[in-house]
Coordinates of C-alpha atoms and ligand atoms in Angstrom, one line a residue:
X1412 CA 40.0 80.3 159.5
X1413 CA 41.1 81.0 155.8
X1414 CA 40.7 78.1 153.3
X1415 CA 43.1 77.6 150.5
X1416 CA 42.5 79.0 147.3
X1417 CA 40.6 76.4 145.1
X1418 CA 42.4 74.1 143.1
X1419 CA 45.7 74.5 146.0
X1420 CA 47.2 72.3 148.3
X1421 CA 49.3 72.4 150.9
X1422 CA 52.1 70.2 150.8
X1423 CA 53.7 69.7 154.2
X1424 CA 54.9 67.4 156.7
X1425 CA 55.6 63.7 154.9
X1426 CA 54.0 64.5 152.2
X1427 CA 56.7 67.4 151.6
X1428 CA 59.1 64.3 151.7
X1429 CA 57.6 62.3 149.2
X1430 CA 57.9 66.1 146.8
X1431 CA 61.1 66.2 147.5
X1432 CA 62.3 62.6 147.1
X1433 CA 60.6 62.7 143.4
X1434 CA 62.3 66.0 142.7
X1435 CA 65.8 64.8 143.9
X1436 CA 65.4 61.7 141.8
X1437 CA 64.1 63.4 138.5
X1438 CA 66.8 66.0 138.9
X1439 CA 69.5 63.2 139.2
X1440 CA 68.6 62.2 136.1
X1441 CA 68.8 65.5 134.4
X1442 CA 72.3 66.1 135.9
X1443 CA 73.5 62.7 134.6
X1444 CA 72.2 63.8 130.6
X1445 CA 74.2 66.9 131.5
X1446 CA 71.7 69.4 131.9
X1447 CA 71.8 72.4 133.8
X1448 CA 68.9 74.3 136.3
X1449 CA 67.3 77.3 135.1
X1450 CA 65.3 79.2 138.0
X1451 CA 62.7 81.9 136.1
X1452 CA 60.4 83.7 137.6
X1453 CA 56.6 82.8 138.6
X1454 CA 55.4 85.5 136.1
X1455 CA 56.1 86.8 133.0
X1456 CA 54.4 89.2 130.6
X1457 CA 51.3 87.6 129.1
X1458 CA 52.4 88.0 125.6
X1459 CA 55.2 85.8 125.7
X1460 CA 52.3 82.6 126.4
X1461 CA 50.3 84.5 123.9
X1462 CA 53.4 84.1 121.4
X1463 CA 54.1 81.0 122.3
X1464 CA 52.0 78.5 124.1
X1465 CA 49.2 80.1 121.3
X1466 CA 45.9 81.3 120.7
X1467 CA 44.0 78.5 120.2
X1468 CA 45.6 76.2 122.6
X1469 CA 43.1 75.8 126.1
X1470 CA 45.4 77.4 127.9
X1471 CA 46.0 80.8 126.8
X1472 CA 42.0 80.8 125.9
X1473 CA 40.8 80.0 129.1
X1474 CA 43.4 78.9 131.9
X1475 CA 45.8 81.7 132.3
X1476 CA 46.3 83.5 135.4
X1477 CA 46.2 87.1 133.7
X1478 CA 46.4 90.5 135.8
X1479 CA 47.6 94.0 135.0
X1480 CA 50.1 95.1 137.4
X1481 CA 50.1 98.4 139.3
X1482 CA 52.1 99.8 136.0
X1483 CA 49.5 98.7 133.8
X1484 CA 51.5 96.0 132.6
X1485 CA 49.6 92.5 131.5
X1486 CA 51.3 89.8 133.9
X1487 CA 50.7 86.3 133.8
X1488 CA 51.6 83.6 136.3
X1489 CA 53.3 80.9 134.0
X1490 CA 51.0 78.1 133.2
X1491 CA 54.1 76.4 132.1
X1492 CA 57.7 76.4 132.0
X1493 CA 59.0 75.7 128.4
X1494 CA 58.3 79.3 127.0
X1495 CA 60.0 81.0 130.1
X1496 CA 63.3 78.8 130.0
X1497 CA 63.7 79.8 126.7
X1498 CA 62.9 83.5 127.4
X1499 CA 65.6 83.0 129.9
X1500 CA 68.0 81.7 127.3
X1501 CA 67.4 83.8 124.7
X1502 CA 68.0 86.9 127.3
X1503 CA 70.9 85.5 129.1
X1504 CA 72.6 85.2 125.6
X1505 CA 73.0 81.5 125.9
X1506 CA 72.9 81.0 122.5
X1507 CA 75.2 84.1 120.7
X1508 CA 78.3 81.7 120.8
X1509 CA 76.4 78.8 119.3
X1510 CA 77.7 76.4 121.9
X1511 CA 74.4 74.2 120.6
X1512 CA 72.1 72.3 122.4
X1513 CA 71.7 74.8 125.5
X1514 CA 70.3 72.1 128.0
X1515 CA 68.1 73.3 131.1
X1516 CA 65.9 71.4 133.6
X1517 CA 63.5 73.3 135.7
X1518 CA 61.5 72.2 138.8
X1519 CA 58.4 74.4 140.0
X1520 CA 55.6 75.7 140.2
X1521 CA 52.3 76.4 137.5
X1522 CA 49.3 78.3 137.3
X1523 CA 45.9 76.9 135.3
X1524 CA 42.5 77.7 136.0
X1525 CA 41.5 74.4 134.9
X1526 CA 38.5 72.6 136.9
X1527 CA 39.9 70.8 139.7
X1528 CA 39.9 67.2 139.6
X1529 CA 41.8 63.8 140.4
X1530 CA 45.0 64.8 139.7
X1531 CA 44.0 68.2 138.5
X1532 CA 45.2 71.3 140.5
X1533 CA 45.2 75.0 139.6
X1534 CA 48.8 75.3 141.0
X1535 CA 50.8 72.3 139.9
X1536 CA 54.3 71.5 140.2
X1537 CA 56.3 70.5 136.8
X1538 CA 59.8 68.9 136.3
X1539 CA 61.1 69.8 132.8
X1540 CA 63.6 69.8 130.5
X1541 CA 64.5 71.8 127.8
X1542 CA 67.1 71.1 125.0
X1543 CA 67.7 73.7 122.3
X1544 CA 70.0 74.2 119.2
X1545 CA 70.0 70.3 117.6
X1546 CA 67.8 69.9 114.6
X1547 CA 69.0 66.2 114.9
X1548 CA 66.3 63.6 115.9
X1549 CA 68.3 62.0 117.7
X1550 CA 68.4 64.5 120.4
X1551 CA 64.2 63.9 120.2
X1552 CA 64.9 60.2 120.9
X1553 CA 67.4 60.8 124.2
X1554 CA 65.0 63.2 125.4
X1555 CA 62.1 60.2 125.6
X1556 CA 64.7 58.1 127.4
X1557 CA 65.4 60.8 129.6
X1558 CA 62.2 61.0 130.6
X1559 CA 61.8 57.0 130.6
X1560 CA 64.6 57.2 132.6
X1561 CA 63.1 59.0 135.0
X1562 CA 60.5 56.4 135.9
X1563 CA 62.7 53.5 135.5
X1564 CA 64.1 55.2 138.8
X1565 CA 61.2 56.4 140.5
X1566 CA 60.3 52.1 139.8
X1567 CA 57.7 53.8 137.6
X1568 CA 57.1 49.6 135.9
X1569 CA 54.8 49.0 132.7
X1570 CA 54.7 52.6 131.6
X1571 CA 52.8 53.2 128.5
X1572 CA 54.4 55.2 125.9
X1573 CA 52.3 57.2 123.8
X1574 CA 54.1 58.7 120.6
X1575 CA 53.3 60.5 117.1
X1576 CA 54.4 62.6 115.1
X1577 CA 52.8 66.2 113.8
X1578 CA 55.4 66.2 110.7
X1579 CA 57.5 69.2 109.6
X1580 CA 55.8 72.5 108.6
X1581 CA 55.4 71.5 104.5
X1582 CA 53.1 67.7 106.0
X1583 CA 51.2 70.0 108.8
X1584 CA 49.8 72.4 106.0
X1585 CA 49.1 69.2 103.6
X1586 CA 47.3 67.9 106.7
X1587 CA 45.4 70.4 107.8
X1588 CA 43.9 71.2 104.6
X1589 CA 43.0 67.3 104.5
X1590 CA 41.2 67.9 108.4
X1591 CA 39.6 70.7 107.2
X1592 CA 38.0 69.4 104.2
X1593 CA 37.4 66.4 106.8
X1594 CA 35.8 68.3 109.2
X1595 CA 34.2 70.8 107.0
X1596 CA 31.7 67.5 106.8
X1597 CA 30.9 67.1 110.6
X1598 CA 31.5 70.3 112.2
X1599 CA 27.8 71.5 112.5
X1600 CA 27.4 69.0 115.1
X1601 CA 30.8 68.8 116.8
X1602 CA 30.8 70.7 121.0
X1603 CA 31.6 74.1 121.1
X1604 CA 35.4 73.8 121.7
X1605 CA 35.6 71.8 118.5
X1606 CA 33.6 74.9 116.9
X1607 CA 36.8 77.1 118.0
X1608 CA 39.4 75.1 117.2
X1609 CA 38.2 74.4 113.5
X1610 CA 39.0 78.5 113.1
X1611 CA 42.3 78.2 115.3
X1612 CA 43.8 75.2 114.5
X1613 CA 42.1 72.0 113.5
X1614 CA 44.8 69.6 114.5
X1615 CA 43.9 70.2 118.0
X1616 CA 40.0 68.8 117.2
X1617 CA 41.8 65.3 117.4
X1618 CA 42.1 65.7 121.3
X1619 CA 38.8 66.4 121.6
X1620 CA 37.5 64.7 124.7
X1621 CA 34.0 64.2 123.8
X1622 CA 33.0 60.5 123.1
X1623 CA 30.8 61.7 120.0
X1624 CA 33.3 63.6 118.6
X1625 CA 36.0 61.0 119.2
X1626 CA 33.9 59.1 117.0
X1627 CA 34.1 61.6 114.2
X1628 CA 37.8 61.6 114.5
X1629 CA 38.4 57.9 114.4
X1630 CA 37.3 58.1 110.0
X1631 CA 39.8 61.8 109.8
X1632 CA 42.5 61.4 107.7
X1633 CA 46.1 60.1 109.2
X1634 CA 49.0 62.1 109.2
X1635 CA 50.8 59.6 108.3
X1636 CA 49.7 60.0 105.1
X1637 CA 50.7 63.4 104.7
X1638 CA 53.8 63.4 105.6
X1639 CA 56.8 64.4 103.6
X1640 CA 60.1 62.5 103.4
X1641 CA 62.3 64.0 105.6
X1642 CA 59.6 64.0 108.1
X1643 CA 58.4 60.0 107.9
X1644 CA 62.6 59.6 108.2
X1645 CA 62.7 61.7 111.3
X1646 CA 60.1 60.1 112.9
X1647 CA 61.5 56.7 111.9
X1648 CA 65.3 57.7 113.2
X1649 CA 63.3 58.3 116.6
X1650 CA 61.3 55.0 116.4
X1651 CA 64.7 53.4 115.7
X1652 CA 66.6 54.4 118.8
X1653 CA 63.6 53.6 121.1
X1654 CA 63.8 49.8 119.5
X1655 CA 67.2 49.8 120.1
X1656 CA 66.8 50.4 123.4
X1657 CA 64.1 48.2 124.0
X1658 CA 61.8 51.2 124.7
X1659 CA 58.3 49.9 124.4
X1660 CA 55.9 52.3 122.7
X1661 CA 52.5 52.6 120.7
X1662 CA 51.7 55.3 118.0
X1663 CA 49.0 57.2 118.5
X1664 CA 47.9 59.3 115.3
X1665 CA 45.4 61.3 117.8
X1666 CA 48.0 62.5 119.6
X1667 CA 48.5 66.0 119.3
X1668 CA 48.8 67.4 122.8
X1669 CA 48.1 70.9 124.5
X1670 CA 50.8 73.5 122.9
X1671 CA 50.1 75.1 119.7
X1672 CA 54.4 74.9 119.4
X1673 CA 54.8 71.2 118.9
X1674 CA 56.0 70.2 115.6
X1675 CA 57.2 66.7 114.4
X1676 CA 57.4 64.4 117.3
X1677 CA 55.1 64.4 120.3
X1678 CA 54.9 62.2 122.9
X1679 CA 53.4 61.2 126.6
X1680 CA 53.9 58.8 128.8
X1681 CA 51.0 57.1 131.0
X1682 CA 51.0 54.5 133.8
X1683 CA 47.6 52.3 135.3
X1684 CA 47.2 52.7 138.8
X1685 CA 45.8 49.8 141.6
X1686 CA 42.9 52.2 142.1
X1687 CA 42.0 52.1 138.8
X1688 CA 41.6 56.2 138.9
X1689 CA 42.8 57.8 135.4
X1690 CA 45.0 60.4 136.3
X1691 CA 46.1 62.1 133.5
X1692 CA 49.3 61.8 131.4
X1693 CA 52.3 61.5 133.8
X1694 CA 54.6 63.6 131.4
X1695 CA 54.7 64.6 128.0
X1696 CA 56.7 66.7 125.5
X1697 CA 57.9 67.1 121.9
X1698 CA 59.9 68.9 119.2
X1699 CA 59.6 72.3 118.7
X1700 CA 60.3 74.6 115.5
X1701 CA 59.7 77.8 115.7
X1702 CA 59.6 78.6 119.4
X1703 CA 63.0 80.0 119.6
X1704 CA 62.3 82.2 117.2
X1705 CA 59.1 83.0 118.9
X1706 CA 60.9 83.9 121.5
X1707 CA 63.1 86.6 120.1
X1708 CA 66.1 84.1 120.0
X1709 CA 67.7 82.5 116.5
X1710 CA 66.0 80.0 114.1
X1711 CA 66.8 77.1 116.0
X1712 CA 64.7 74.2 116.9
X1713 CA 64.5 72.4 120.0
X1714 CA 62.8 69.7 122.0
X1715 CA 61.5 69.2 125.9
X1716 CA 59.6 67.2 127.9
X1717 CA 57.6 68.1 131.0
X1718 CA 56.2 66.1 134.3
X1719 CA 53.7 66.7 137.2
X1720 CA 55.1 66.0 140.1
X1721 CA 51.8 65.5 142.1
X1722 CA 50.6 62.9 139.8
X1723 CA 54.5 61.1 140.1
X1724 CA 53.8 61.6 143.7
X1725 CA 49.8 60.7 143.7
X1726 CA 50.3 57.4 141.9
X1727 CA 54.0 56.3 144.1
X1728 CA 51.7 56.7 147.0
X1729 CA 48.9 54.0 145.5
X1730 CA 51.4 52.1 145.3
X1731 CA 52.9 52.5 149.0
X1732 CA 56.3 53.2 147.5
X1733 CA 57.2 56.0 149.9
X1734 CA 56.9 53.2 152.7
X1735 CA 60.9 52.3 152.4
X1736 CA 61.4 56.0 152.5
X1737 CA 60.6 56.7 155.1
X1738 CA 63.3 58.5 156.7
X1739 CA 63.7 57.1 160.8
X1740 CA 65.3 59.3 163.5
X1741 CA 68.1 57.7 164.3
X1742 CA 68.3 58.6 167.8
X1743 CA 65.9 60.4 170.3
X1744 CA 68.8 61.8 173.5
X1745 CA 66.3 61.6 177.1
X1746 CA 68.4 64.1 179.3
X1747 CA 67.1 63.0 183.0
X1748 CA 66.8 66.4 184.7
X1749 CA 67.7 69.9 184.1
X1750 CA 71.4 69.6 184.7
X1751 CA 71.6 66.6 181.6
X1752 CA 70.3 68.8 179.4
X1753 CA 73.4 70.7 178.2
X1754 CA 75.7 68.0 177.9
X1755 CA 72.7 66.5 175.6
X1756 CA 73.0 69.9 173.6
X1757 CA 76.2 69.0 172.9
X1758 CA 76.4 65.4 172.3
X1759 CA 73.0 65.6 169.9
X1760 CA 75.2 68.6 167.7
X1761 CA 78.1 66.3 167.3
X1762 CA 76.1 63.4 166.3
X1763 CA 74.0 65.9 163.5
X1764 CA 77.2 67.1 162.8
X1765 CA 78.3 63.2 161.6
X1766 CA 75.0 63.3 159.7
X1767 CA 72.7 61.1 161.8
X1768 CA 69.5 62.3 162.4
X1769 CA 68.5 63.5 165.8
X1770 CA 66.2 65.0 168.4
X1771 CA 66.5 66.0 172.0
X1772 CA 64.2 66.9 174.9
X1773 CA 64.6 70.3 176.1
X1774 CA 61.5 70.4 178.3
X1775 CA 62.3 68.9 181.0
X1776 CA 60.2 65.9 180.3
X1777 CA 59.5 62.8 182.7
X1778 CA 60.7 59.3 181.0
X1779 CA 57.6 57.9 180.5
X1780 CA 56.6 60.5 178.8
X1781 CA 60.3 61.0 176.7
X1782 CA 59.5 57.0 175.3
X1783 CA 56.3 57.8 174.4
X1784 CA 57.6 61.3 172.1
X1785 CA 60.7 58.9 170.7
X1786 CA 58.4 55.8 169.9
X1787 CA 56.1 58.5 167.8
X1788 CA 59.0 59.9 166.2
X1789 CA 59.9 56.4 165.2
X1790 CA 62.9 56.6 166.6
X1791 CA 65.7 53.3 166.5
X1792 CA 67.0 54.2 169.9
X1793 CA 66.5 56.2 172.8
X1794 CA 70.0 57.9 174.6
X1795 CA 69.3 58.3 178.2
X1796 CA 71.8 60.6 180.3
X1797 CA 71.7 60.7 183.8
X1798 CA 73.8 62.5 186.4
X1799 CA 76.8 58.9 186.6
X1800 CA 76.4 59.5 182.6
X1801 CA 77.4 62.8 182.6
X1802 CA 80.2 62.4 185.3
X1803 CA 81.5 59.3 183.8
X1804 CA 81.2 60.3 179.6
X1805 CA 79.0 57.6 178.8
X1806 CA 75.5 57.2 177.9
X1807 CA 72.1 54.6 178.2
X1808 CA 72.1 53.8 174.3
X1809 CA 68.5 51.4 174.3
X1810 CA 67.6 49.9 171.2
X1811 CA 64.2 50.6 171.1
X1812 CA 63.1 47.9 168.7
X1813 CA 65.1 44.8 170.3
X1814 CA 64.3 46.2 174.2
X1815 CA 68.0 46.4 174.9
X1816 CA 70.3 48.9 176.7
X1817 CA 74.0 49.1 177.3
X1818 CA 75.7 51.9 179.0
X1819 CA 78.7 52.9 176.1
X1820 CA 81.6 55.7 176.3
X1821 CA 80.4 58.4 174.3
X1822 CA 83.3 58.1 172.1
X1823 CA 82.0 54.8 170.9
X1824 CA 78.2 56.1 170.2
X1825 CA 78.6 57.0 166.4
X1826 CA 80.2 53.9 165.9
X1827 CA 77.3 52.0 167.2
X1828 CA 74.9 54.1 165.6
X1829 CA 76.8 53.5 162.2
X1830 CA 76.6 50.1 162.4
X1831 CA 72.7 50.0 162.9
X1832 CA 72.5 52.1 160.0
X1833 CA 74.8 50.4 158.1
X1834 CA 73.1 47.3 158.7
X1835 CA 69.4 48.7 157.6
X1836 CA 71.0 51.2 154.8
X1837 CA 73.1 48.5 153.2
X1838 CA 74.6 51.5 152.3
X1839 CA 78.8 50.3 152.8
X1840 CA 80.8 48.1 150.7
X1841 CA 81.8 44.9 153.0
X1842 CA 80.0 41.9 154.0
X1843 CA 75.8 43.0 152.1
X1844 CA 74.8 41.8 149.0
X1845 CA 76.3 43.6 146.3
X1846 CA 73.4 43.0 144.1
X1847 CA 70.8 44.8 147.0
X1848 CA 73.1 48.2 146.3
X1849 CA 74.7 50.0 144.0
X1850 CA 77.5 51.1 145.8
X1851 CA 79.8 48.4 145.9
X1852 CA 80.3 46.1 143.2
X1853 CA 83.2 48.3 141.9
X1854 CA 85.5 49.0 144.5
X1855 CA 86.9 46.4 147.4
X1856 CA 87.1 48.3 150.9
X1857 CA 85.0 50.8 152.7
X1858 CA 88.8 53.5 153.0
X1859 CA 88.5 53.4 148.9
X1860 CA 84.9 54.3 148.6
X1861 CA 83.1 57.3 150.3
X1862 CA 79.8 55.6 150.5
X1863 CA 80.3 54.6 154.1
X1864 CA 78.1 55.6 157.1
X1865 CA 80.2 58.2 159.1
X1866 CA 81.4 60.1 155.2
X1867 CA 78.6 60.3 153.2
X1868 CA 75.6 59.3 155.0
X1869 CA 72.3 59.3 152.4
Ligands
AMP567 P1 51.5 70.2 129.7 O1 52.6 71.0 130.4 O2 50.6 70.5 129.2 O3 52.1 68.8 128.6 O4 51.7 68.9 131.1 C1 52.9 68.1 131.5 C2 52.8 67.5 132.6 O5 52.4 68.4 133.5 C3 51.6 66.7 132.4 O6 51.6 65.1 131.8 C4 51.2 66.6 134.4 O7 51.7 65.3 134.3 C5 50.9 67.8 135.0 N1 49.9 68.4 134.4 C6 49.3 69.6 133.5 N2 48.2 70.0 134.0 C7 48.3 70.0 135.6 C8 46.7 70.3 136.3 N3 46.8 71.3 135.9 N4 46.8 69.4 137.4 C9 48.6 68.8 137.5 N5 49.5 68.0 136.5 C10 49.3 68.6 135.8

């Protein structure tokens, strides 16, 4: 027996289906906003993260999985994907024809040597997007709308969106100076992390979680008093889009985020859980001014966000939100006797070809064992095949919930399974409540629309 590496977890069986479900939903939203996928390597040269995420961040200072490869190069398992995606955009010359913005989404594992706790792993998965090359604050706003839409699609109601601006460079320089003056009077009694932050990036002190330090932070100067007129106007434009689109938010002046590359708007999505466990932010992001240039690209800004898939899945699970998505087997095929198995395989194959989820017993088991298996697999129907059925081209179809059995010809079988699917999934267009299902309202019959059970089962 070998244990998993501390802070990592296996994502298997039903849980893996939950991850896939959440990831597919997130990706579908990104695609509706015109984003295209980026799959980058999980390892990069360490320098990329030192330059981008920044020397003053906890990630670079304490959390990176860095090692020397056999060629003596310093390699790091990616702690986040923004820098990787930008690096990839630069390497693949996506900025050359200046068709801005360049928009990418990603899904994949990240690695941070953090203390494992609720919602915090050493290997975890992120979904995120990057929108590069536009300096319009409306792009920042659009990215926040995208993030909100991702959560709405997953039925997170009552999300708290915290938002702040770190201002442009001029605002931040003035603000840093004011913070340095203020914290100089208190730094002796603050935590060691804050002492380091005071030297490396004083802004990050605002993010300190120690209750004693937070008291001191409360009295610190506020960014809003140091914003240049342009930075103030940009932030107001973002907030106006949120107001126009009825997205509730709270301006949180202590929100600075843990990565050094942010400037102007930064934001985080939070959510309360039934158990009251604090898993941390669901996701967050912001605008970055010089990251693209730091990664070897042109001097253009970008904006991005990332969600932690583990946190989304854990919270949805707490709400039992996956119950309704549990995929059930359409049918379990039970050949009675060795001779009937081949007939069963052909039937299974043709039904699967139509999109039905089918399992079959190939081990020549007794009836009661096969029924037990069908039950454990949550099958809606049992398809029982004896000698007569093979001879006559029929099957016995047993509805396992209603305990009703009929003998039907194999030609009718897929229609019969489809009917059940159709009733349960509300996926066709005729005879069910339009409001319940989104695919129904704009067209009038099955033929015109491909959403019906035989053509496009989802
Ligand atoms: P960040 O890249 O730090 O902005 O994080 C973005 C999101 O990734 C967070 O809001 C979390 O949902 C998730 N996340 C960050 N670190 C971890 C971790 N150690 N374990 C699980 N999820 C994480």
